[in-house]
Amino acid sequence: MNILLLGGGGYIGIPLARKLKTEHNVIIYDNLSHGQRIDTPQGISFINDDVKNIDNHLYQLSDIDVIYYMASPRLSGLQNDEQVRSKLNSFHKFLEHFSKTKLYFFSSCSVYGNQPDICNEDSKVIETSKYSKLKIESENLLQNLSSNYTILRLSTLFGYSDVIRNDLLVNNFLHDIKDYDYLEVYDSNSWRPNIHIDDCIEVLYKLLYLDITDNILNIGDNSLNITKRNLIETIQSVLGKTINFKEIDTESTRSYKVDFSKLNSYINYNYQNYPQSIKKMLL
């Protein structure tokens, strides 16, 4: 198959491209807006441009069978509605050309916002930031304009990849512990599901070969729902020492536990648990 990774020059994209290229023709399309430098894996084509300019590259993309759409700003990169509108306009323009092509759209479990009950794919979505606003409105746009899509609501990623991401929760905790031996933890009782980057890549790869009848899938595992406080306790257990941290309570807008039963009905996969994966990261 001919596979296009839009936003494929980042934290997820490079290892996913490396995995896919063993059996498929892969094109990475990325504007490298996060300042990263990439060494494109051998045998993979690279288009360095913004999605808004995709019209300029249609001749290279005429035979695409599958698209992984992961082009997105990070949480801290969206500050106002104009930025959100600009990204939505680019996505709309993209869909005008690829509305019938099989599309995996990378959304986020953060669209569940702040809910006390465990959330599944039918739960309401709640806008809590410009980032979640972009994801929610992109999902709506996709549902209106595309005829062949799967929305992937990813757990928060962690682990080491070709592109360094110390802004991700687990990575951020380990980075601060290593460098400062101290943590400031906001809303320590808030819940998140996390997933190791290696496990995420394996799941994304497996989905390619399955007949997915659902248009929305949560990506992760129920066992990986955890509070920030319990995450710190796990890190302490792995390190065998007490971590110096300060808990700071705010009016948190994000706390969510997620049900991944639908994904697990398609894929039987053994996810790394927190002690396993954290121990590897600390070696």
Short mmCIF file of N, CA and C in Angstrom, two decimals, residues 143-235:
data_model
loop_
_atom_site.label_atom_id
_atom_site.label_comp_id
_atom_site.label_asym_id
_atom_site.label_seq_id
_atom_site.Cartn_x
_atom_site.Cartn_y
_atom_site.Cartn_z
N GLN A 143 -16.50 13.91 10.31
CA GLN A 143 -17.74 13.15 10.23
C GLN A 143 -18.69 13.70 9.16
N ASN A 144 -18.58 14.99 8.89
CA ASN A 144 -19.44 15.61 7.89
C ASN A 144 -18.91 15.47 6.47
N LEU A 145 -17.59 15.38 6.31
CA LEU A 145 -17.00 15.46 4.97
C LEU A 145 -16.36 14.18 4.46
N SER A 146 -16.02 13.26 5.37
CA SER A 146 -15.32 12.06 4.94
C SER A 146 -16.27 10.86 4.94
N SER A 147 -16.00 9.93 4.05
CA SER A 147 -16.82 8.72 3.97
C SER A 147 -16.04 7.46 4.36
N ASN A 148 -14.77 7.64 4.78
CA ASN A 148 -13.94 6.46 5.05
C ASN A 148 -12.89 6.81 6.10
N TYR A 149 -13.29 6.88 7.34
CA TYR A 149 -12.39 7.37 8.39
C TYR A 149 -12.55 6.58 9.68
N THR A 150 -11.49 6.64 10.50
CA THR A 150 -11.53 6.18 11.88
C THR A 150 -10.86 7.23 12.74
N ILE A 151 -11.58 7.73 13.71
CA ILE A 151 -11.02 8.69 14.66
C ILE A 151 -10.35 7.91 15.79
N LEU A 152 -9.08 8.20 16.02
CA LEU A 152 -8.31 7.52 17.06
C LEU A 152 -8.10 8.49 18.21
N ARG A 153 -8.77 8.25 19.33
CA ARG A 153 -8.59 9.09 20.50
C ARG A 153 -7.49 8.47 21.36
N LEU A 154 -6.30 9.04 21.24
CA LEU A 154 -5.12 8.46 21.87
C LEU A 154 -5.01 8.83 23.35
N SER A 155 -4.56 7.85 24.14
CA SER A 155 -4.11 8.16 25.49
C SER A 155 -2.89 9.06 25.41
N THR A 156 -2.51 9.66 26.54
CA THR A 156 -1.31 10.48 26.57
C THR A 156 -0.09 9.59 26.38
N LEU A 157 0.73 9.93 25.42
CA LEU A 157 1.91 9.12 25.10
C LEU A 157 3.04 9.38 26.08
N PHE A 158 3.93 8.39 26.20
CA PHE A 158 5.16 8.59 26.94
C PHE A 158 6.22 7.63 26.42
N GLY A 159 7.45 7.85 26.85
CA GLY A 159 8.56 7.03 26.37
C GLY A 159 9.44 7.83 25.43
N TYR A 160 10.57 7.24 25.05
CA TYR A 160 11.55 7.93 24.22
C TYR A 160 11.37 7.57 22.75
N SER A 161 11.52 8.58 21.90
CA SER A 161 11.37 8.41 20.46
C SER A 161 12.47 9.22 19.77
N ASP A 162 12.42 9.27 18.44
CA ASP A 162 13.42 10.04 17.69
C ASP A 162 13.33 11.52 18.03
N VAL A 163 12.13 12.01 18.25
CA VAL A 163 11.90 13.40 18.65
C VAL A 163 11.64 13.42 20.15
N ILE A 164 12.35 14.26 20.88
CA ILE A 164 12.22 14.33 22.34
C ILE A 164 10.96 15.10 22.72
N ARG A 165 10.17 14.55 23.65
CA ARG A 165 8.97 15.23 24.14
C ARG A 165 8.96 15.21 25.67
N ASN A 166 9.52 16.25 26.27
CA ASN A 166 9.49 16.35 27.72
C ASN A 166 8.25 17.06 28.25
N ASP A 167 7.37 17.44 27.33
CA ASP A 167 6.12 18.07 27.75
C ASP A 167 5.04 17.05 28.10
N LEU A 168 5.25 15.78 27.76
CA LEU A 168 4.28 14.73 28.04
C LEU A 168 4.38 14.32 29.51
N LEU A 169 3.26 13.97 30.13
CA LEU A 169 3.18 13.83 31.57
C LEU A 169 4.26 12.94 32.18
N VAL A 170 4.33 11.68 31.78
CA VAL A 170 5.31 10.77 32.36
C VAL A 170 6.73 11.24 32.05
N ASN A 171 6.97 11.60 30.79
CA ASN A 171 8.29 12.09 30.39
C ASN A 171 8.69 13.31 31.21
N ASN A 172 7.73 14.20 31.43
CA ASN A 172 8.00 15.43 32.19
C ASN A 172 8.37 15.11 33.64
N PHE A 173 7.63 14.18 34.25
CA PHE A 173 7.95 13.79 35.62
C PHE A 173 9.37 13.23 35.71
N LEU A 174 9.70 12.30 34.81
CA LEU A 174 11.02 11.66 34.87
C LEU A 174 12.13 12.65 34.58
N HIS A 175 11.88 13.57 33.65
CA HIS A 175 12.87 14.60 33.31
C HIS A 175 13.16 15.47 34.53
N ASP A 176 12.11 15.92 35.23
CA ASP A 176 12.31 16.80 36.38
C ASP A 176 12.96 16.07 37.55
N ILE A 177 12.62 14.80 37.70
CA ILE A 177 13.25 14.01 38.76
C ILE A 177 14.74 13.85 38.50
N LYS A 178 15.09 13.57 37.24
CA LYS A 178 16.50 13.39 36.89
C LYS A 178 17.29 14.68 37.04
N ASP A 179 16.72 15.78 36.55
CA ASP A 179 17.47 17.03 36.48
C ASP A 179 17.40 17.88 37.75
N TYR A 180 16.26 17.79 38.44
CA TYR A 180 16.06 18.68 39.58
C TYR A 180 15.80 17.95 40.90
N ASP A 181 15.53 16.63 40.80
CA ASP A 181 15.19 15.85 42.00
C ASP A 181 14.02 16.48 42.75
N TYR A 182 13.08 17.03 41.97
CA TYR A 182 11.95 17.74 42.57
C TYR A 182 10.82 17.83 41.55
N LEU A 183 9.58 17.75 42.05
CA LEU A 183 8.42 17.87 41.18
C LEU A 183 7.40 18.84 41.76
N GLU A 184 6.77 19.59 40.89
CA GLU A 184 5.55 20.31 41.25
C GLU A 184 4.41 19.62 40.52
N VAL A 185 3.45 19.11 41.26
CA VAL A 185 2.39 18.29 40.68
C VAL A 185 1.05 19.01 40.84
N TYR A 186 0.47 19.37 39.72
CA TYR A 186 -0.81 20.07 39.75
C TYR A 186 -1.95 19.07 39.71
N ASP A 187 -2.88 19.23 40.65
CA ASP A 187 -4.09 18.40 40.69
C ASP A 187 -3.73 16.92 40.70
N SER A 188 -3.10 16.51 41.75
CA SER A 188 -2.53 15.16 41.84
C SER A 188 -3.58 14.06 41.83
N ASN A 189 -4.84 14.40 42.12
CA ASN A 189 -5.90 13.39 42.10
C ASN A 189 -6.57 13.25 40.74
N SER A 190 -6.14 14.03 39.76
CA SER A 190 -6.75 13.94 38.43
C SER A 190 -6.29 12.68 37.71
N TRP A 191 -7.19 12.13 36.92
CA TRP A 191 -6.95 10.86 36.22
C TRP A 191 -6.51 11.11 34.78
N ARG A 192 -5.66 10.21 34.27
CA ARG A 192 -5.26 10.18 32.87
C ARG A 192 -5.00 8.73 32.47
N PRO A 193 -5.27 8.37 31.23
CA PRO A 193 -4.70 7.13 30.68
C PRO A 193 -3.46 7.49 29.88
N ASN A 194 -2.40 6.73 30.05
CA ASN A 194 -1.16 6.92 29.29
C ASN A 194 -0.86 5.65 28.50
N ILE A 195 -0.07 5.79 27.46
CA ILE A 195 0.34 4.62 26.67
C ILE A 195 1.77 4.82 26.19
N HIS A 196 2.59 3.78 26.31
CA HIS A 196 3.97 3.88 25.86
C HIS A 196 4.01 3.99 24.34
N ILE A 197 4.92 4.81 23.84
CA ILE A 197 5.02 5.06 22.40
C ILE A 197 5.19 3.76 21.61
N ASP A 198 5.96 2.82 22.13
CA ASP A 198 6.18 1.55 21.41
C ASP A 198 4.88 0.77 21.27
N ASP A 199 4.08 0.76 22.34
CA ASP A 199 2.79 0.05 22.29
C ASP A 199 1.83 0.74 21.33
N CYS A 200 1.85 2.07 21.34
CA CYS A 200 0.98 2.82 20.45
C CYS A 200 1.30 2.51 18.99
N ILE A 201 2.59 2.46 18.66
CA ILE A 201 3.00 2.16 17.29
C ILE A 201 2.52 0.77 16.88
N GLU A 202 2.66 -0.20 17.76
CA GLU A 202 2.22 -1.56 17.45
C GLU A 202 0.72 -1.61 17.21
N VAL A 203 -0.05 -0.91 18.02
CA VAL A 203 -1.51 -0.89 17.86
C VAL A 203 -1.90 -0.21 16.55
N LEU A 204 -1.28 0.91 16.24
CA LEU A 204 -1.58 1.62 14.99
C LEU A 204 -1.26 0.75 13.78
N TYR A 205 -0.19 0.00 13.87
CA TYR A 205 0.19 -0.90 12.78
C TYR A 205 -0.83 -2.02 12.62
N LYS A 206 -1.24 -2.61 13.72
CA LYS A 206 -2.20 -3.72 13.67
C LYS A 206 -3.55 -3.28 13.11
N LEU A 207 -3.97 -2.06 13.42
CA LEU A 207 -5.26 -1.56 12.93
C LEU A 207 -5.33 -1.54 11.41
N LEU A 208 -4.18 -1.34 10.78
CA LEU A 208 -4.13 -1.25 9.32
C LEU A 208 -4.64 -2.52 8.66
N TYR A 209 -4.52 -3.64 9.33
CA TYR A 209 -4.86 -4.93 8.72
C TYR A 209 -6.22 -5.47 9.19
N LEU A 210 -6.96 -4.66 9.92
CA LEU A 210 -8.25 -5.10 10.46
C LEU A 210 -9.40 -4.39 9.78
N ASP A 211 -10.54 -5.03 9.77
CA ASP A 211 -11.77 -4.42 9.25
C ASP A 211 -12.46 -3.71 10.41
N ILE A 212 -12.15 -2.43 10.56
CA ILE A 212 -12.69 -1.65 11.67
C ILE A 212 -14.04 -1.07 11.25
N THR A 213 -15.09 -1.46 11.95
CA THR A 213 -16.43 -0.98 11.61
C THR A 213 -16.83 0.24 12.43
N ASP A 214 -16.07 0.56 13.47
CA ASP A 214 -16.37 1.73 14.30
C ASP A 214 -15.63 2.95 13.78
N ASN A 215 -16.29 4.09 13.85
CA ASN A 215 -15.67 5.33 13.38
C ASN A 215 -14.85 6.04 14.45
N ILE A 216 -15.00 5.62 15.71
CA ILE A 216 -14.22 6.21 16.80
C ILE A 216 -13.67 5.08 17.66
N LEU A 217 -12.37 5.15 17.97
CA LEU A 217 -11.74 4.18 18.85
C LEU A 217 -10.85 4.90 19.87
N ASN A 218 -11.03 4.57 21.14
CA ASN A 218 -10.08 5.00 22.16
C ASN A 218 -8.86 4.09 22.08
N ILE A 219 -7.67 4.69 22.13
CA ILE A 219 -6.43 3.92 21.98
C ILE A 219 -5.69 3.88 23.32
N GLY A 220 -5.63 2.69 23.89
CA GLY A 220 -4.98 2.52 25.18
C GLY A 220 -5.52 1.28 25.86
N ASP A 221 -5.33 1.20 27.17
CA ASP A 221 -5.77 0.03 27.92
C ASP A 221 -6.31 0.46 29.28
N ASN A 222 -7.37 -0.21 29.74
CA ASN A 222 -8.01 0.18 31.00
C ASN A 222 -7.05 0.14 32.18
N SER A 223 -6.09 -0.78 32.15
CA SER A 223 -5.15 -0.92 33.26
C SER A 223 -4.23 0.29 33.41
N LEU A 224 -4.18 1.15 32.39
CA LEU A 224 -3.26 2.28 32.39
C LEU A 224 -3.91 3.60 32.77
N ASN A 225 -5.18 3.56 33.20
CA ASN A 225 -5.78 4.73 33.82
C ASN A 225 -5.12 4.92 35.19
N ILE A 226 -4.68 6.13 35.49
CA ILE A 226 -3.94 6.35 36.73
C ILE A 226 -4.04 7.81 37.15
N THR A 227 -4.00 8.06 38.47
CA THR A 227 -3.92 9.44 38.94
C THR A 227 -2.47 9.87 38.94
N LYS A 228 -2.25 11.16 38.96
CA LYS A 228 -0.88 11.67 39.01
C LYS A 228 -0.18 11.22 40.29
N ARG A 229 -0.91 11.23 41.40
CA ARG A 229 -0.30 10.81 42.66
C ARG A 229 0.12 9.34 42.59
N ASN A 230 -0.74 8.48 42.05
CA ASN A 230 -0.38 7.07 41.94
C ASN A 230 0.78 6.86 40.97
N LEU A 231 0.87 7.70 39.97
CA LEU A 231 2.00 7.63 39.04
C LEU A 231 3.30 7.95 39.78
N ILE A 232 3.29 8.97 40.61
CA ILE A 232 4.49 9.31 41.39
C ILE A 232 4.84 8.18 42.34
N GLU A 233 3.85 7.58 42.97
CA GLU A 233 4.10 6.45 43.87
C GLU A 233 4.75 5.29 43.11
N THR A 234 4.32 5.08 41.87
CA THR A 234 4.91 4.02 41.05
C THR A 234 6.37 4.34 40.73
N ILE A 235 6.64 5.60 40.36
CA ILE A 235 8.01 6.00 40.06
C ILE A 235 8.90 5.84 41.30
#
